[in-house]
Tab-separated table of C-alpha atoms and ligand atoms in Angstrom:
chain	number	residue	atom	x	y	z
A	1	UNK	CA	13.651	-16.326	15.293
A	2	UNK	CA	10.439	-14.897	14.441
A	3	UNK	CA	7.300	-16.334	12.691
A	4	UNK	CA	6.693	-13.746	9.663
A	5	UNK	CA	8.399	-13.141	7.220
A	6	UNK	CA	8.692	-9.691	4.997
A	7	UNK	CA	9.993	-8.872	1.820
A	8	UNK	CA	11.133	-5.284	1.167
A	9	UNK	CA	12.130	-3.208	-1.910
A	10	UNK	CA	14.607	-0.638	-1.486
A	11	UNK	CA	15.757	-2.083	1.572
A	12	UNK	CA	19.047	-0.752	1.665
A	13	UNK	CA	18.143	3.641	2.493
A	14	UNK	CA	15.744	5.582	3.946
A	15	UNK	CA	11.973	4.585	4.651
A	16	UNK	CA	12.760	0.653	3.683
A	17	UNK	CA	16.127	0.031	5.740
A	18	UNK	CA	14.284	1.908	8.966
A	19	UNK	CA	11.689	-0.375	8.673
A	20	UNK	CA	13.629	-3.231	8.153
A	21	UNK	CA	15.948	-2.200	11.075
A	22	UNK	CA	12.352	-1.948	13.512
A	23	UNK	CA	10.909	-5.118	11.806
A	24	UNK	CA	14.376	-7.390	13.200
A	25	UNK	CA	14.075	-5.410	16.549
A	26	UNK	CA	10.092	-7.163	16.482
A	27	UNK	CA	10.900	-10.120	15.566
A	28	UNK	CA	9.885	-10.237	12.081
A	29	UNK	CA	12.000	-12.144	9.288
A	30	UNK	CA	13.853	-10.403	6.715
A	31	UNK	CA	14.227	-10.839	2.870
A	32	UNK	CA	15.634	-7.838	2.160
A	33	UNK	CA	16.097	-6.390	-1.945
A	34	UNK	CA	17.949	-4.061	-3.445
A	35	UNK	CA	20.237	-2.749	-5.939
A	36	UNK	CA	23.586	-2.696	-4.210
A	37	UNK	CA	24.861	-5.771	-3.031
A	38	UNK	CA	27.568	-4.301	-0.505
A	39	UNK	CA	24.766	-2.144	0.994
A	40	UNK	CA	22.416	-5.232	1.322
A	41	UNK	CA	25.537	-7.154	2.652
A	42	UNK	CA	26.469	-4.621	5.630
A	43	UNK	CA	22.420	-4.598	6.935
A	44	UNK	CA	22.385	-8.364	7.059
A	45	UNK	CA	25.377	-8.479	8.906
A	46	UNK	CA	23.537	-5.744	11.078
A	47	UNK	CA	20.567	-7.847	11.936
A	48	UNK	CA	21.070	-11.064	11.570
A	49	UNK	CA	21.482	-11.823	14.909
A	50	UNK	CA	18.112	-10.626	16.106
A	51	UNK	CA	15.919	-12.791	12.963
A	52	UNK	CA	16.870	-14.837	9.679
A	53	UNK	CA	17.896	-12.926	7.096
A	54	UNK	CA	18.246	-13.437	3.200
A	55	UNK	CA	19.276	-10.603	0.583
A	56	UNK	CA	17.878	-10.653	-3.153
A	57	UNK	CA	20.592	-8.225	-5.015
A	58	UNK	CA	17.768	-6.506	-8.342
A	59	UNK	CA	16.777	-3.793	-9.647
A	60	UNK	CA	12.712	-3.773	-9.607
A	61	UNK	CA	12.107	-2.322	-13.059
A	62	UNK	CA	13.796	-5.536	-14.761
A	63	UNK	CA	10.962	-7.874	-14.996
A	64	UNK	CA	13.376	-10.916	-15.665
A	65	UNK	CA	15.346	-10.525	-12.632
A	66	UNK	CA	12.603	-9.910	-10.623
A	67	UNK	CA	11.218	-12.763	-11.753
A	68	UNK	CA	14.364	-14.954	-11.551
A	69	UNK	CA	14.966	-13.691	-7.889
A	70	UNK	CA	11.960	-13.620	-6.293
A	71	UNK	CA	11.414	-17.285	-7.450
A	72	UNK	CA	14.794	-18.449	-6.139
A	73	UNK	CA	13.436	-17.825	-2.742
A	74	UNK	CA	11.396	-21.263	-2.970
A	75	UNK	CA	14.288	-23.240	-1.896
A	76	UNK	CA	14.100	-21.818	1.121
A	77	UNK	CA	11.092	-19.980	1.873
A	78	UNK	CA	7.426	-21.161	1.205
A	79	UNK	CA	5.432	-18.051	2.821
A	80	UNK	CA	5.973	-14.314	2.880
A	81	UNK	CA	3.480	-12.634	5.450
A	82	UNK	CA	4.376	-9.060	4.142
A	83	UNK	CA	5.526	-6.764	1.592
A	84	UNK	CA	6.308	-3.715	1.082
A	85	UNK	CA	6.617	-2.130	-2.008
A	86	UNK	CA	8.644	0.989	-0.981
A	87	UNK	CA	11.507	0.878	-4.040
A	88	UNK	CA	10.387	4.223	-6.114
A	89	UNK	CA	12.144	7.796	-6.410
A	90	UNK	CA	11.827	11.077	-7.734
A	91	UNK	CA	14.274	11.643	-10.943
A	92	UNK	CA	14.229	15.273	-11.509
A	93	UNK	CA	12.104	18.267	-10.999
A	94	UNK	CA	11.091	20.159	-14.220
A	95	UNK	CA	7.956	21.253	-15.776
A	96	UNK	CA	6.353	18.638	-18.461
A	97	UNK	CA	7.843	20.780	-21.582
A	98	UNK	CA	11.440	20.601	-19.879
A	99	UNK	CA	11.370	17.244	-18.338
A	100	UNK	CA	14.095	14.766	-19.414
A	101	UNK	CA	12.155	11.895	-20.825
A	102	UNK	CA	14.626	9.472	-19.785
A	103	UNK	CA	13.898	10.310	-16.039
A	104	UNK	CA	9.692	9.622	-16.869
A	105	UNK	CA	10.859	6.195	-17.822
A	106	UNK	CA	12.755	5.629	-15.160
A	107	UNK	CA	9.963	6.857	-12.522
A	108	UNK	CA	7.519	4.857	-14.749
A	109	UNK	CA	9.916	2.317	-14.729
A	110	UNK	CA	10.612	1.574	-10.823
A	111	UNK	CA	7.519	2.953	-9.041
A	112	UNK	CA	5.003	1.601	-11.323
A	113	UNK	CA	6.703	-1.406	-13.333
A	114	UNK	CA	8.624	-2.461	-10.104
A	115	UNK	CA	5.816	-2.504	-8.054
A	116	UNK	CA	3.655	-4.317	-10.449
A	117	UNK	CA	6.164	-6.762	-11.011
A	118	UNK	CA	7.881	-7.496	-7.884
A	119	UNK	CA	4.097	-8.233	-6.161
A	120	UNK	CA	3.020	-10.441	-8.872
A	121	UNK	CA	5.728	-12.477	-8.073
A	122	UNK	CA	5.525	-12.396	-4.365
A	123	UNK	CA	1.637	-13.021	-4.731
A	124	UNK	CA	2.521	-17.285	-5.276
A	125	UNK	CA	3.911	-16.931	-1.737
A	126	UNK	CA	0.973	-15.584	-0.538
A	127	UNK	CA	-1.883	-16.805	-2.424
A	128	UNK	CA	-1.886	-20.471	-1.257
A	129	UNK	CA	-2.246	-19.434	2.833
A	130	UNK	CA	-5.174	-17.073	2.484
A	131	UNK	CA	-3.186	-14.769	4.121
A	132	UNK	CA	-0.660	-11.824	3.811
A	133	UNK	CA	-0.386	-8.216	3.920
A	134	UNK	CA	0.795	-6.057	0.852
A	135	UNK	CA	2.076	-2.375	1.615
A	136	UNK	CA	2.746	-0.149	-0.873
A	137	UNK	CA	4.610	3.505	-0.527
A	138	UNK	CA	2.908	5.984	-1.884
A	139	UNK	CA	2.996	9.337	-1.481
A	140	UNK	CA	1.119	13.093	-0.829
A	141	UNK	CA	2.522	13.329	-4.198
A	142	UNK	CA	-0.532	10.556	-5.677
A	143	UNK	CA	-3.246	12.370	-3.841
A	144	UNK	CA	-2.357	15.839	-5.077
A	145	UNK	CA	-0.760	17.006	-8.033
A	146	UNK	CA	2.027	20.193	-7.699
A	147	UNK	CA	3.942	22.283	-9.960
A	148	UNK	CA	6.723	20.071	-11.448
A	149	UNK	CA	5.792	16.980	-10.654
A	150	UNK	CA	4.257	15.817	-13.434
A	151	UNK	CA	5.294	12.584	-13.900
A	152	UNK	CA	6.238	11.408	-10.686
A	153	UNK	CA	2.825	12.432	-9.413
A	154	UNK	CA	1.430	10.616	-12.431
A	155	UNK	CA	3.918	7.276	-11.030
A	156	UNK	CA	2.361	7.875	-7.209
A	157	UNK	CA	-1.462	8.150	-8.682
A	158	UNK	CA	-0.604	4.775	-10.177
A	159	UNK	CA	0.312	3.529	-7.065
A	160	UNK	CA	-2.975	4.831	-5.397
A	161	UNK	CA	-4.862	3.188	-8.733
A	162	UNK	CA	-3.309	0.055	-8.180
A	163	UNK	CA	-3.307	-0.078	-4.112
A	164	UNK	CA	-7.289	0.293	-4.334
A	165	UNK	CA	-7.378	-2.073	-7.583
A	166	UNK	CA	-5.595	-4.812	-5.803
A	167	UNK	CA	-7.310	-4.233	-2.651
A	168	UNK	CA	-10.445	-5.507	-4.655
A	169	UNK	CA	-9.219	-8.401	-6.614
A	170	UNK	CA	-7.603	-9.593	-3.511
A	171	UNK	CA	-10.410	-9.225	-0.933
A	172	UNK	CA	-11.118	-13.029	-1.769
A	173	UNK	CA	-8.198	-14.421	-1.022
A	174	UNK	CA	-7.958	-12.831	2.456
A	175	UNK	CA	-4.679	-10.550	1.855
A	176	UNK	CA	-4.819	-6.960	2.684
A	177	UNK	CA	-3.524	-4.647	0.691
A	178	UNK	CA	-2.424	-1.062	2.298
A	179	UNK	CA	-0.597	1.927	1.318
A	180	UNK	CA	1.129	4.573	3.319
A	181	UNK	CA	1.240	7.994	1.583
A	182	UNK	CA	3.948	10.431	3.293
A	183	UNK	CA	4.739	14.109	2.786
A	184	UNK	CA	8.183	15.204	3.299
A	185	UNK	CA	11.077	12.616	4.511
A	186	UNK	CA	14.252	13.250	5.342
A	187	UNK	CA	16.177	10.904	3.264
A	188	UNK	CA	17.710	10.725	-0.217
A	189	UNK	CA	14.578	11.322	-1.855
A	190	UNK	CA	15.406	14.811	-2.490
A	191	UNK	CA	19.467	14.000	-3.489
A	192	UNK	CA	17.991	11.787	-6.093
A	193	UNK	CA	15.522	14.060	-7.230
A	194	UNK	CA	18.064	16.785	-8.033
A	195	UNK	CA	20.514	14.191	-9.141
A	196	UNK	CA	23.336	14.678	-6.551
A	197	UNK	CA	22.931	18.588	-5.952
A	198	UNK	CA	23.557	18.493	-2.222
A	199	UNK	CA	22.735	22.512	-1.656
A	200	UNK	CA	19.530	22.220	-3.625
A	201	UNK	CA	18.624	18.833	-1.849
A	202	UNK	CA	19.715	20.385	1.654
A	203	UNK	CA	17.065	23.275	1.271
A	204	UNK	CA	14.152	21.299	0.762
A	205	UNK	CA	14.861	20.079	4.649
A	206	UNK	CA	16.345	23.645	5.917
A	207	UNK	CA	14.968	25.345	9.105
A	208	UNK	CA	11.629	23.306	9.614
A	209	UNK	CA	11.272	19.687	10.942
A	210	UNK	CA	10.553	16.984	8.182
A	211	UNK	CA	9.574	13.610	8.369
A	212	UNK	CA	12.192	11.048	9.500
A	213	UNK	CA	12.341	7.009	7.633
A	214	UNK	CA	11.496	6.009	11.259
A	215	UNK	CA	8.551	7.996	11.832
A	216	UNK	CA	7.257	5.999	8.716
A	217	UNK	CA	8.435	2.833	9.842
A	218	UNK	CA	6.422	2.999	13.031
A	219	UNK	CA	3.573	3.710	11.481
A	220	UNK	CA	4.379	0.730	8.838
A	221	UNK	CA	4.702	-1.609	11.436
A	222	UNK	CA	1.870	-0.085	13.436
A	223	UNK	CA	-0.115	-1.343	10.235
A	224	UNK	CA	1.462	-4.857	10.206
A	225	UNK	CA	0.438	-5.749	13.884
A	226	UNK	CA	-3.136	-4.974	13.460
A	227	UNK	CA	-5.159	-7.673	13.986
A	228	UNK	CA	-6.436	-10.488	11.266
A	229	UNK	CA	-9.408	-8.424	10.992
A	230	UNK	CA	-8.142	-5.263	11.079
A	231	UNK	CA	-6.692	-3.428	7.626
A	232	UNK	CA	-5.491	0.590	7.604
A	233	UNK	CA	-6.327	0.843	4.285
A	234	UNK	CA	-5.062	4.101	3.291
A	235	UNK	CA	-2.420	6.601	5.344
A	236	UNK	CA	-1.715	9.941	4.845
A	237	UNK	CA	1.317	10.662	6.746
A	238	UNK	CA	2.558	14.591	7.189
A	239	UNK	CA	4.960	16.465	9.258
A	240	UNK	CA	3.422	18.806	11.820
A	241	UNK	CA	4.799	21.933	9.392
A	242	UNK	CA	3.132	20.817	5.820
A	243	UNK	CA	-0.445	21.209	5.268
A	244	UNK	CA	-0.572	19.686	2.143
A	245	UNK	CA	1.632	18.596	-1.618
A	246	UNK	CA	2.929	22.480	-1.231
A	247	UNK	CA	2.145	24.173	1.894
A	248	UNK	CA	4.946	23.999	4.373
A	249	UNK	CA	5.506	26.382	7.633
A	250	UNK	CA	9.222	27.365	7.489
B	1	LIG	C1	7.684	12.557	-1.725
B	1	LIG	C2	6.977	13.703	-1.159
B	1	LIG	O1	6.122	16.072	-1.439
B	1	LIG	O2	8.217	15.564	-2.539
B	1	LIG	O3	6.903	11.627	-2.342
B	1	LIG	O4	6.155	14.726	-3.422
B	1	LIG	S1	6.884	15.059	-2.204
């Protein structure tokens, strides 16, 4: 089985179980976390016969569980090489006067809470080697603000905030800290976003080519096999057909 080890939110869909799918294929470890426990149950059994494999079943925005999980791992793991912080979502598309507050908590919640959280307690498995490599998921969507995205752009400038913040702070201690910023995948992203409305979710993707998860997991584990010296500190990653947050050639 292989030598590193990663540790990856929202393993279970899109960006985070493609790369988790290409990480066991290299010959990278797996602790894979995520909300649903059957989901997280069915990719072990996927590919854990290629590396070692161990599921943590939390949500990211509940500091005690994160807490309480990640530290479990000590019985059995001492070191995580890499993680990536790719657990975050849209939760619906309004303008700022119509926007359900409940759905800014949430985004709040996960992809700035979660992320927070879940690396300050993967940090202690880092921290003692001088060593590691932190990823986060942003997105296009934390380099440019767009109409109706308010808050989840405000979540995804947080992430940018904190990539670059951390990046400092952790420059002595040898880790590199990353993120990968993507335009448009084809995932859930956009079924979450309009809360289950397949038609409106469907168009987003109709007649053009969007990103796939494993276009971004290449590039994620293009990042990860850099050498000791090397860090790709910042990605912007965009399908051929979108120029930019709102420009896309259909
Ligand atoms: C997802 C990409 O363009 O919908 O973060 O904001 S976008």
């Amino acid at each position: 089985m292989g030598n590193k080890t990663a540790l990856i939110t929202g393993a279970t869909s899109g960006i985070g179980k493609a790369t988790a799918q290409l990480f066991a294929q290299h010959n990278i470890n797996l602790i894979l976390c995520g909300r649903n426990a059957a989901k997280l149950s069915d990719l072990k059994q996927e590919l854990c016969t290629l590396v070692n494999v161990h599921t943590l079943c939390f949500d990211v925005s509940d500091e005690t569980a994160v807490f309480a999980q990640i530290n479990s791992l000590k019985t059995t793991h001492s070191r995580i090489d890499i993680l990536l912080n790719n657990a975050g979502n849209a939760h619906g598309r309004s303008t700022f006067q119509e926007g359900d507050i409940n759905d800014y908590n949430l985004m709040i919640d996960v992809n700035v809470k979660g992320l927070i959280y879940v690396s300050k307690a993967v940090l202690p498995f880092m921290l003692p080697y001088k060593c590691g490599h932190i990823i986060n998921i942003g997105s296009i969507a934390g380099q440019e603000v767009y109409e109706q995205g308010n808050v989840y752009n405000a979540s995804k400038f947080a992430v940018d905030a904190l990539t670059k913040a951390m990046r400092i702070d952790l420059i002595k201690e040898k880790i590199k800290v990353s993120q990968l910023n993507p335009g448009a995948v084809h995932t859930d992203f956009s079924l979450i976003r309009f809360k289950g409305d397949e038609d409106k979710a469907a168009k987003v993707y109709e007649g053009w080519n969007p990103l796939q998860a494993k276009d971004v997991a290449d590039v994620i584990h293009f990042m990860v096999t850099r050498p000791a010296h090397v860090n790709i500190a910042d990605v912007l990653l965009l399908p051929t057909a979108q120029a930019n947050a709102y420009i896309i050639d259909k």
